[in-house]
CSV table of C-alpha atoms in Angstrom, one decimal:
chain,number,residue,atom,x,y,z
A,1,MET,CA,-7.9,-5.3,24.2
A,2,THR,CA,-6.8,-8.4,25.6
A,3,LYS,CA,-8.6,-10.3,23.9
A,4,SER,CA,-6.7,-10.5,21.2
A,5,PHE,CA,-4.1,-12.0,23.6
A,6,THR,CA,-7.0,-14.6,25.0
A,7,ALA,CA,-7.4,-15.7,21.2
A,8,ALA,CA,-3.8,-15.9,20.4
A,9,ALA,CA,-3.0,-18.3,23.5
A,10,ALA,CA,-5.6,-20.2,22.2
A,11,LEU,CA,-4.2,-20.9,19.4
A,12,ILE,CA,-1.0,-21.5,20.4
A,13,LEU,CA,-1.9,-24.4,22.1
A,14,ARG,CA,-4.3,-25.3,19.4
A,15,ASP,CA,-0.6,-24.8,17.1
A,16,ARG,CA,0.5,-28.0,19.5
A,17,ASN,CA,-2.2,-30.2,19.1
A,18,LEU,CA,-3.8,-29.1,22.5
A,19,LEU,CA,-6.9,-27.8,21.4
A,20,ASP,CA,-9.5,-28.5,18.8
A,21,LEU,CA,-11.5,-24.4,18.3
A,22,ASP,CA,-13.8,-26.8,17.0
A,23,THR,CA,-14.6,-29.4,19.7
A,24,PRO,CA,-16.6,-29.2,21.5
A,25,ILE,CA,-16.0,-26.8,24.7
A,26,THR,CA,-17.2,-29.7,27.5
A,27,GLU,CA,-14.1,-31.2,26.3
A,28,TYR,CA,-11.8,-28.4,28.7
A,29,VAL,CA,-14.1,-27.5,30.8
A,30,PRO,CA,-16.1,-30.3,31.4
A,31,GLU,CA,-18.7,-28.5,34.4
A,32,PHE,CA,-19.7,-27.5,31.2
A,33,LYS,CA,-21.4,-30.2,30.4
A,34,SER,CA,-24.3,-28.4,33.6
A,35,VAL,CA,-25.3,-26.2,31.0
A,36,ARG,CA,-28.5,-26.6,29.9
A,37,ILE,CA,-28.7,-24.5,26.2
A,38,PRO,CA,-32.5,-24.3,25.7
A,39,PHE,CA,-33.0,-24.6,22.2
A,40,PRO,CA,-33.7,-28.6,21.2
A,41,ASP,CA,-31.7,-27.9,18.1
A,42,SER,CA,-28.2,-26.7,19.2
A,43,PRO,CA,-25.0,-27.4,18.0
A,44,GLU,CA,-22.5,-27.8,20.8
A,45,ILE,CA,-20.6,-24.5,21.3
A,46,THR,CA,-16.7,-24.8,20.2
A,47,LEU,CA,-14.5,-23.2,21.3
A,48,ARG,CA,-14.6,-21.1,17.7
A,49,MET,CA,-17.8,-19.8,18.9
A,50,LEU,CA,-16.2,-18.9,22.2
A,51,LEU,CA,-13.5,-16.8,20.0
A,52,THR,CA,-15.7,-15.2,17.2
A,53,MET,CA,-18.7,-14.1,19.7
A,54,SER,CA,-21.2,-16.1,18.4
A,55,ALA,CA,-21.7,-19.1,21.2
A,56,GLY,CA,-25.7,-18.0,21.8
A,57,PHE,CA,-24.6,-15.8,24.6
A,58,PRO,CA,-25.8,-12.3,25.8
A,59,THR,CA,-24.2,-8.9,25.9
A,60,ASP,CA,-22.7,-8.4,29.3
A,61,ASP,CA,-21.1,-5.8,29.8
A,62,PRO,CA,-21.0,-4.1,32.4
A,63,TRP,CA,-21.3,-7.5,34.8
A,64,ALA,CA,-18.5,-9.3,33.4
A,65,ASP,CA,-16.4,-6.3,33.7
A,66,ARG,CA,-16.9,-6.5,38.1
A,67,GLN,CA,-16.0,-10.3,37.8
A,68,GLU,CA,-12.3,-10.0,36.6
A,69,SER,CA,-10.8,-11.8,40.1
A,70,LEU,CA,-13.7,-14.4,40.2
A,71,THR,CA,-11.0,-18.2,41.1
A,72,SER,CA,-11.6,-20.8,39.0
A,73,GLY,CA,-13.4,-23.1,42.4
A,74,GLU,CA,-16.0,-19.5,42.1
A,75,PHE,CA,-16.2,-19.4,38.3
A,76,SER,CA,-17.6,-23.1,37.9
A,77,LYS,CA,-20.1,-23.0,40.8
A,78,LEU,CA,-21.4,-19.6,38.2
A,79,ILE,CA,-21.2,-21.7,35.0
A,80,GLU,CA,-23.0,-24.5,37.3
A,81,SER,CA,-26.1,-22.0,38.4
A,82,GLY,CA,-26.8,-21.6,34.9
A,83,LEU,CA,-26.3,-19.7,32.1
A,84,ARG,CA,-28.5,-17.0,29.7
A,85,PHE,CA,-28.8,-18.3,25.5
A,86,ASP,CA,-30.1,-15.1,23.4
A,87,SER,CA,-29.7,-16.7,20.2
A,88,VAL,CA,-28.5,-20.4,18.9
A,89,PRO,CA,-24.8,-21.2,19.3
A,90,GLY,CA,-23.1,-20.6,15.8
A,91,THR,CA,-26.0,-18.4,14.4
A,92,LYS,CA,-25.2,-14.9,15.3
A,93,TYR,CA,-22.8,-12.4,16.5
A,94,GLU,CA,-23.6,-10.8,20.3
A,95,TYR,CA,-20.0,-9.3,22.3
A,96,SER,CA,-19.9,-12.0,24.6
A,97,ASN,CA,-17.2,-11.7,27.4
A,98,LEU,CA,-18.6,-14.8,29.2
A,99,GLY,CA,-16.9,-16.6,26.3
A,100,TYR,CA,-13.8,-15.6,26.7
A,101,ALA,CA,-13.3,-16.3,30.5
A,102,LEU,CA,-15.0,-20.0,29.2
A,103,THR,CA,-11.6,-19.7,26.1
A,104,ALA,CA,-8.7,-18.9,29.9
A,105,ALA,CA,-10.9,-21.6,31.6
A,106,ALA,CA,-9.4,-23.7,28.8
A,107,ILE,CA,-6.6,-22.9,28.3
A,108,SER,CA,-5.5,-22.9,31.9
A,109,ASN,CA,-6.8,-26.1,31.9
A,110,VAL,CA,-5.0,-27.7,28.6
A,111,SER,CA,-1.5,-26.0,29.6
A,112,GLY,CA,-1.3,-26.8,33.7
A,113,LYS,CA,-0.8,-22.6,34.0
A,114,PRO,CA,-3.3,-19.9,35.3
A,115,PHE,CA,-4.2,-18.1,32.3
A,116,THR,CA,-2.1,-15.6,33.2
A,117,GLU,CA,0.3,-17.6,33.5
A,118,PHE,CA,0.7,-19.2,29.7
A,119,VAL,CA,0.0,-15.7,28.3
A,120,GLU,CA,2.3,-13.5,30.2
A,121,MET,CA,5.1,-16.9,29.6
A,122,GLU,CA,4.4,-17.6,25.6
A,123,ILE,CA,3.4,-14.1,24.4
A,124,LEU,CA,4.9,-10.8,26.9
A,125,LYS,CA,8.0,-12.8,27.6
A,126,PRO,CA,8.4,-13.7,23.9
A,127,LEU,CA,8.2,-9.8,22.9
A,128,LYS,CA,9.7,-8.5,25.4
A,129,MET,CA,6.9,-6.4,26.8
A,130,THR,CA,8.3,-6.0,30.0
A,131,ASN,CA,5.5,-3.3,31.0
A,132,SER,CA,3.1,-5.6,31.1
A,133,GLY,CA,1.0,-7.6,33.0
A,134,PHE,CA,-2.4,-9.2,35.1
A,135,ASP,CA,-1.8,-8.4,38.2
A,136,PHE,CA,-1.5,-4.1,39.3
A,137,ARG,CA,0.5,-4.9,42.6
A,138,LEU,CA,3.7,-6.4,40.4
A,139,LEU,CA,3.9,-3.2,38.3
A,140,GLU,CA,5.2,0.4,38.1
A,141,ASN,CA,4.6,3.4,37.0
A,142,LEU,CA,1.0,3.1,36.8
A,143,ALA,CA,-1.9,5.2,35.6
A,144,ILE,CA,-4.9,5.4,38.1
A,145,GLY,CA,-8.0,4.4,36.2
A,146,HIS,CA,-11.4,6.9,37.6
A,147,VAL,CA,-15.1,7.9,37.4
A,148,LYS,CA,-16.9,10.3,36.9
A,149,ARG,CA,-19.7,11.7,39.4
A,150,ASN,CA,-21.3,14.6,40.8
A,151,ASP,CA,-18.4,16.5,38.2
A,152,THR,CA,-15.5,14.8,40.1
A,153,TRP,CA,-13.7,12.9,39.5
A,154,GLU,CA,-12.9,9.5,41.8
A,155,VAL,CA,-10.2,7.0,42.1
A,156,GLU,CA,-11.6,3.6,41.2
A,157,PRO,CA,-9.8,0.3,42.6
A,158,PHE,CA,-7.8,-1.7,40.2
A,159,SER,CA,-9.4,-5.6,40.0
A,160,GLY,CA,-7.0,-8.7,41.0
A,161,PRO,CA,-6.3,-10.9,38.3
A,162,GLY,CA,-8.4,-14.3,38.5
A,163,ALA,CA,-10.8,-15.9,36.1
A,164,PHE,CA,-11.9,-13.6,33.9
A,165,SER,CA,-8.5,-11.8,33.5
A,166,ALA,CA,-8.9,-13.1,29.3
A,167,ILE,CA,-12.0,-10.1,28.9
A,168,GLY,CA,-10.0,-7.0,29.8
A,169,GLY,CA,-7.2,-7.6,33.0
A,170,LEU,CA,-4.1,-7.0,30.7
A,171,LEU,CA,-2.1,-3.7,32.3
A,172,THR,CA,0.4,-2.7,29.5
A,173,ASN,CA,1.7,1.0,27.4
A,174,ILE,CA,1.5,2.3,24.1
A,175,VAL,CA,5.5,1.1,23.7
A,176,ASP,CA,4.2,-2.7,24.5
A,177,LEU,CA,1.2,-2.1,22.5
A,178,ALA,CA,3.5,-1.4,19.8
A,179,LYS,CA,5.4,-4.3,20.0
A,180,TRP,CA,2.1,-6.3,19.4
A,181,ILE,CA,0.6,-4.8,16.6
A,182,GLY,CA,4.6,-5.1,15.2
A,183,ARG,CA,3.5,-8.6,15.3
A,184,MET,CA,0.3,-9.0,14.0
A,185,ILE,CA,1.9,-6.9,11.1
A,186,GLN,CA,5.0,-8.8,10.8
A,187,ALA,CA,2.7,-11.7,10.5
A,188,PHE,CA,2.0,-10.5,6.1
A,189,ASN,CA,5.4,-10.2,5.5
A,190,PRO,CA,6.1,-13.3,3.6
A,191,GLU,CA,10.1,-13.1,4.8
A,192,ALA,CA,9.5,-12.9,7.6
A,193,ILE,CA,10.4,-15.8,10.4
A,194,ASP,CA,8.6,-16.6,13.0
A,195,ARG,CA,11.6,-16.7,15.8
A,196,HIS,CA,10.4,-14.0,18.1
A,197,ASN,CA,7.2,-15.5,19.6
A,198,SER,CA,5.6,-18.7,20.0
A,199,ILE,CA,2.7,-17.8,17.6
A,200,SER,CA,3.4,-18.7,14.7
A,201,ASN,CA,2.6,-16.1,11.5
A,202,VAL,CA,-0.5,-18.5,10.5
A,203,SER,CA,-1.8,-18.1,13.1
A,204,MET,CA,-1.4,-14.6,13.7
A,205,ARG,CA,-2.8,-13.8,9.8
A,206,GLU,CA,-6.3,-16.5,11.2
A,207,MET,CA,-7.1,-13.7,14.1
A,208,GLN,CA,-6.9,-10.9,11.5
A,209,GLN,CA,-9.3,-12.6,9.1
A,210,ALA,CA,-12.8,-11.6,9.6
A,211,GLN,CA,-15.1,-14.8,11.0
A,212,ARG,CA,-18.5,-12.9,11.4
A,213,ILE,CA,-20.5,-10.3,10.0
A,214,MET,CA,-20.8,-7.4,12.5
A,215,PRO,CA,-24.6,-6.0,12.4
A,216,ALA,CA,-25.3,-3.0,10.7
A,217,SER,CA,-27.3,-1.6,13.9
A,218,GLN,CA,-23.6,-2.1,16.2
A,219,LEU,CA,-21.6,-0.3,13.4
A,220,ARG,CA,-23.7,2.8,13.1
A,221,GLN,CA,-23.7,3.0,16.8
A,222,LEU,CA,-20.3,3.2,17.2
A,223,GLY,CA,-19.7,6.0,14.8
A,224,ALA,CA,-18.6,3.7,11.7
A,225,PRO,CA,-18.1,5.0,7.9
A,226,ALA,CA,-20.7,4.0,5.7
A,227,MET,CA,-17.8,2.3,3.0
A,228,ILE,CA,-16.7,-0.7,5.2
A,229,THR,CA,-17.7,-4.0,5.6
A,230,THR,CA,-16.7,-5.7,9.5
A,231,GLY,CA,-16.9,-8.8,11.3
A,232,TYR,CA,-15.4,-10.0,14.3
A,233,GLY,CA,-11.7,-12.1,13.9
A,234,LEU,CA,-10.1,-14.4,16.6
A,235,GLY,CA,-10.3,-11.1,19.4
A,236,LEU,CA,-10.1,-9.0,16.9
A,237,VAL,CA,-12.2,-6.7,15.2
A,238,VAL,CA,-11.6,-6.5,10.9
A,239,GLU,CA,-13.0,-3.8,8.8
A,240,GLU,CA,-12.2,-4.2,5.2
A,241,ASP,CA,-13.1,-0.6,4.1
A,242,PHE,CA,-13.2,1.3,0.8
A,243,ASP,CA,-10.7,3.4,0.7
A,244,PHE,CA,-8.0,2.1,1.9
A,245,GLY,CA,-8.1,-1.5,2.9
A,246,LYS,CA,-8.3,-4.2,5.5
A,247,ILE,CA,-8.5,-2.3,8.8
A,248,VAL,CA,-7.8,-4.5,12.3
A,249,GLY,CA,-8.1,-3.7,15.8
A,250,HIS,CA,-9.9,-3.4,19.1
A,251,SER,CA,-11.5,-1.6,21.6
A,252,GLY,CA,-11.1,-1.9,25.5
A,253,GLY,CA,-13.3,-0.4,28.0
A,254,TYR,CA,-13.0,-1.5,31.6
A,255,PRO,CA,-14.4,0.2,35.2
A,256,GLY,CA,-11.4,3.0,35.6
A,257,PHE,CA,-9.9,2.8,31.6
A,258,GLY,CA,-10.6,2.1,27.9
A,259,SER,CA,-8.6,2.5,24.8
A,260,HIS,CA,-8.9,1.3,21.4
A,261,MET,CA,-6.2,0.4,19.3
A,262,ARG,CA,-5.9,-0.2,15.4
A,263,TRP,CA,-3.5,-0.6,12.1
A,264,HIS,CA,-3.2,-1.0,8.3
A,265,ILE,CA,-1.6,-3.4,7.6
A,266,ASP,CA,-0.7,-2.7,4.2
A,267,SER,CA,0.4,0.7,5.5
A,268,GLU,CA,2.5,-0.7,8.4
A,269,ILE,CA,1.0,1.9,10.6
A,270,GLY,CA,-0.9,1.7,14.0
A,271,VAL,CA,-2.5,3.9,16.2
A,272,ILE,CA,-3.2,4.2,20.0
A,273,ALA,CA,-5.5,5.8,22.1
A,274,LEU,CA,-5.5,4.9,26.3
A,275,ALA,CA,-7.2,7.5,29.0
A,276,ASN,CA,-7.9,6.5,32.5
A,277,GLY,CA,-11.7,7.3,32.7
A,278,ARG,CA,-14.6,4.7,32.9
A,279,TYR,CA,-15.1,3.3,29.3
A,280,ALA,CA,-13.9,6.3,27.8
A,281,PHE,CA,-14.3,5.5,24.0
A,282,PRO,CA,-11.2,6.5,22.0
A,283,ALA,CA,-12.6,4.6,19.4
A,284,MET,CA,-13.8,6.9,16.3
A,285,ALA,CA,-10.6,9.4,17.8
A,286,CYS,CA,-8.4,6.7,16.6
A,287,ALA,CA,-9.9,5.6,13.7
A,288,THR,CA,-9.9,9.5,12.0
A,289,ALA,CA,-6.6,9.6,13.3
A,290,LEU,CA,-5.9,6.9,10.9
A,291,ARG,CA,-7.7,7.1,7.6
A,292,TYR,CA,-6.1,11.3,8.1
A,293,LEU,CA,-2.2,9.3,8.5
A,294,LEU,CA,-3.7,6.6,5.5
A,295,GLY,CA,-4.7,10.0,3.2
A,296,LYS,CA,-1.4,11.3,3.8
A,297,GLN,CA,0.4,8.6,3.1
A,298,ALA,CA,1.1,7.2,-1.2
A,299,SER,CA,1.0,3.6,0.2
A,300,ALA,CA,-2.3,3.8,1.6
A,301,GLU,CA,-4.2,2.2,-1.0
A,302,PRO,CA,-4.8,-2.1,-0.6
A,303,SER,CA,-1.4,-2.6,-1.8
A,304,VAL,CA,1.7,-6.1,-2.0
A,305,LYS,CA,4.5,-6.2,-3.0
A,306,LEU,CA,4.7,-7.0,-6.9
A,307,SER,CA,6.3,-10.7,-7.5
A,308,GLN,CA,9.3,-10.6,-10.0
A,309,GLU,CA,6.0,-13.0,-12.0
A,310,LEU,CA,4.3,-10.4,-11.8
A,311,HIS,CA,6.7,-7.6,-13.2
A,312,GLU,CA,8.0,-10.2,-15.5
A,313,THR,CA,4.3,-10.4,-16.8
A,314,GLN,CA,3.8,-6.8,-16.8
A,315,GLN,CA,7.3,-6.0,-19.2
A,316,GLN,CA,5.6,-8.8,-21.8
A,317,VAL,CA,2.0,-7.1,-22.2
A,318,ASP,CA,3.5,-3.3,-22.4
A,319,SER,CA,5.7,-4.9,-25.0
A,320,LEU,CA,2.7,-7.1,-26.9
A,321,ILE,CA,0.3,-3.6,-26.8
A,322,ARG,CA,3.0,-1.4,-28.8
A,323,ASN,CA,3.7,-4.7,-30.9
A,324,TRP,CA,1.6,-6.8,-31.6
A,325,SER,CA,2.2,-10.4,-32.1
A,326,ASP,CA,0.7,-13.6,-32.0
A,327,SER,CA,2.9,-16.1,-31.2
A,328,THR,CA,3.2,-14.1,-27.9
A,329,ALA,CA,0.0,-13.7,-27.3
A,330,ASP,CA,-0.1,-17.7,-28.3
A,331,ARG,CA,2.4,-17.9,-25.2
A,332,MET,CA,0.9,-16.2,-22.8
A,333,PHE,CA,-3.0,-16.2,-22.8
A,334,ALA,CA,-5.6,-18.8,-21.2
A,335,ASP,CA,-7.5,-20.3,-22.8
A,336,ASN,CA,-10.2,-18.4,-22.4
A,337,MET,CA,-8.9,-16.1,-23.5
A,338,ASP,CA,-10.2,-15.3,-27.2
A,339,LEU,CA,-13.3,-17.0,-26.3
A,340,ASP,CA,-14.4,-13.5,-24.4
A,341,HIS,CA,-13.2,-12.0,-27.6
A,342,PRO,CA,-11.3,-12.5,-30.8
A,343,ARG,CA,-8.3,-12.4,-30.8
A,344,GLY,CA,-8.6,-10.0,-33.8
A,345,PHE,CA,-10.9,-8.1,-32.4
A,346,ARG,CA,-8.8,-7.8,-28.9
A,347,GLN,CA,-6.4,-6.7,-31.2
A,348,PHE,CA,-8.3,-4.2,-33.2
A,349,GLU,CA,-9.8,-3.1,-29.9
A,350,ILE,CA,-6.7,-2.5,-28.5
A,351,ALA,CA,-5.3,-0.3,-31.4
A,352,ARG,CA,-8.3,2.2,-31.3
A,353,GLU,CA,-7.4,2.8,-27.7
A,354,ILE,CA,-3.7,3.5,-28.3
A,355,ALA,CA,-5.5,6.0,-31.1
A,356,LYS,CA,-7.7,7.9,-28.9
A,357,VAL,CA,-4.3,9.3,-26.6
A,358,GLY,CA,-2.6,9.8,-29.2
A,359,GLY,CA,-0.2,7.0,-29.7
A,360,LEU,CA,2.2,5.7,-27.0
A,361,LEU,CA,5.3,7.9,-24.9
A,362,ASP,CA,8.2,5.7,-25.0
A,363,ALA,CA,8.1,5.7,-21.2
A,364,GLN,CA,7.8,3.0,-18.5
A,365,SER,CA,4.8,2.3,-17.5
A,366,VAL,CA,3.7,3.9,-14.6
A,367,THR,CA,1.3,3.4,-11.2
A,368,SER,CA,1.4,0.3,-10.5
A,369,ASN,CA,-1.4,-1.1,-7.9
A,370,SER,CA,-1.2,-4.6,-7.1
A,371,ASP,CA,-3.9,-6.2,-4.5
A,372,SER,CA,-3.1,-9.4,-5.6
A,373,LEU,CA,-0.3,-11.8,-6.5
A,374,SER,CA,-2.4,-12.8,-9.7
A,375,HIS,CA,-3.2,-9.3,-10.0
A,376,LEU,CA,-2.3,-5.7,-11.4
A,377,SER,CA,-3.2,-2.6,-12.7
A,378,TRP,CA,-0.8,-0.1,-14.7
A,379,LYS,CA,-1.2,3.1,-16.6
A,380,LEU,CA,1.2,4.0,-19.7
A,381,PRO,CA,1.4,7.4,-20.6
A,382,GLY,CA,0.4,8.9,-24.4
A,383,HIS,CA,0.2,11.9,-26.2
A,384,HIS,CA,-3.0,13.4,-24.5
A,385,GLY,CA,-3.4,10.4,-21.7
A,386,ALA,CA,-2.8,7.0,-20.7
A,387,LEU,CA,-3.7,3.4,-21.1
A,388,SER,CA,-5.1,2.0,-18.0
A,389,VAL,CA,-4.6,-1.9,-18.4
A,390,GLU,CA,-5.2,-4.4,-16.2
A,391,ILE,CA,-4.2,-7.9,-16.1
A,392,ARG,CA,-5.2,-11.2,-13.8
A,393,LEU,CA,-3.7,-14.4,-14.0
A,394,ALA,CA,-5.1,-17.9,-13.6
A,395,PRO,CA,-4.5,-19.7,-11.3
A,396,ASN,CA,-2.6,-22.5,-12.6
A,397,LEU,CA,0.9,-22.5,-13.9
A,398,PRO,CA,2.9,-21.6,-15.9
A,399,ALA,CA,1.3,-17.8,-15.9
A,400,LYS,CA,-1.0,-17.4,-18.5
A,401,ILE,CA,-2.9,-14.1,-18.9
A,402,GLN,CA,-6.8,-14.8,-18.1
A,403,LEU,CA,-7.7,-10.9,-18.4
A,404,LEU,CA,-6.1,-7.9,-20.2
A,405,ASN,CA,-7.6,-5.0,-19.9
A,406,VAL,CA,-6.6,-1.5,-21.7
A,407,SER,CA,-8.7,1.3,-22.2
A,408,ALA,CA,-7.8,5.0,-22.5
A,409,ILE,CA,-8.1,7.8,-19.9
A,410,ASP,CA,-7.9,11.2,-19.3
A,411,LEU,CA,-4.8,12.5,-17.1
A,412,ILE,CA,-5.8,15.7,-15.3
């Protein structure tokens, strides 16, 4: 789960114009110039490729988990000794811890501070994550990692901070992780002010956008539900769930620990699990718990706060459906509307659907649902059912309707 902090640190420097995600990594980690990429037409590897697991490196669990305490000098020698590639950089997702260690080296070189110090000062401290850090010797109330051998749990020693701390070296607890998740969710609140952290809302949202599609075969191994699309963002896994919309999160695994965090942006619900057993995998338990909680929430369906513009348009459409007026339609319709359906035919269809529900009640619209600031659906109650109404606004101003669907439905 440390990788989200690594990505955030890179974006902080990007926002200060000190890093460019699309500049070759050799600009920030000169040792990488010695690396030979075994593909003649390969592009140069960039920070964006490293952050999105698409630099072409092979999956490196569990090797990387034993490299945390490498010094910067030792890491430089590792790079210069040569690196293995499984695919042409920029063409394929493959989980790589090495890519995040290289990102940390870039962060250290550009900022002039050790990666761990930069994260502590720029992210942990502003968020008041006072129970988090990278050096186990400086933290209290630590859970001890374990590994099971011959049905006996044995203590797994901590590793010290170093060149690979960026992949999973952050020590934290549920209270502090909740602050991190809260900051992630806050970035989608249009009224939120960037005053709690060095990283902007814009960059926090960027982290939570899928950048590279994850292979279905890997998702199946993780037991993921069938009706999701999943991609890797920047240090985070981003799911588009058929039932609940966007869900974001990440797992963590280390020789003595396992963890998972995930959250649903629209409902602002998150789930965290921390375990002190080697590569414990609470991801499926967290996914099940979150889906259960979302199923209990009326607001679980993807929705956004209804804008005043959309609310006023809804009221005008309600009035138009109840009492058709060509002048109102002229004012509200985009130029495609009468081309898609002649005005008289549209009016006839709406009257037919109203008749199917036995006429409309005087009651107001109910069950509004919006998944964007330009799209809205709702129900108009009738005597024997309801009208399902859907509108979509055109992209130009002032607001004009480019789509209007009206259909009779049964209410069970």
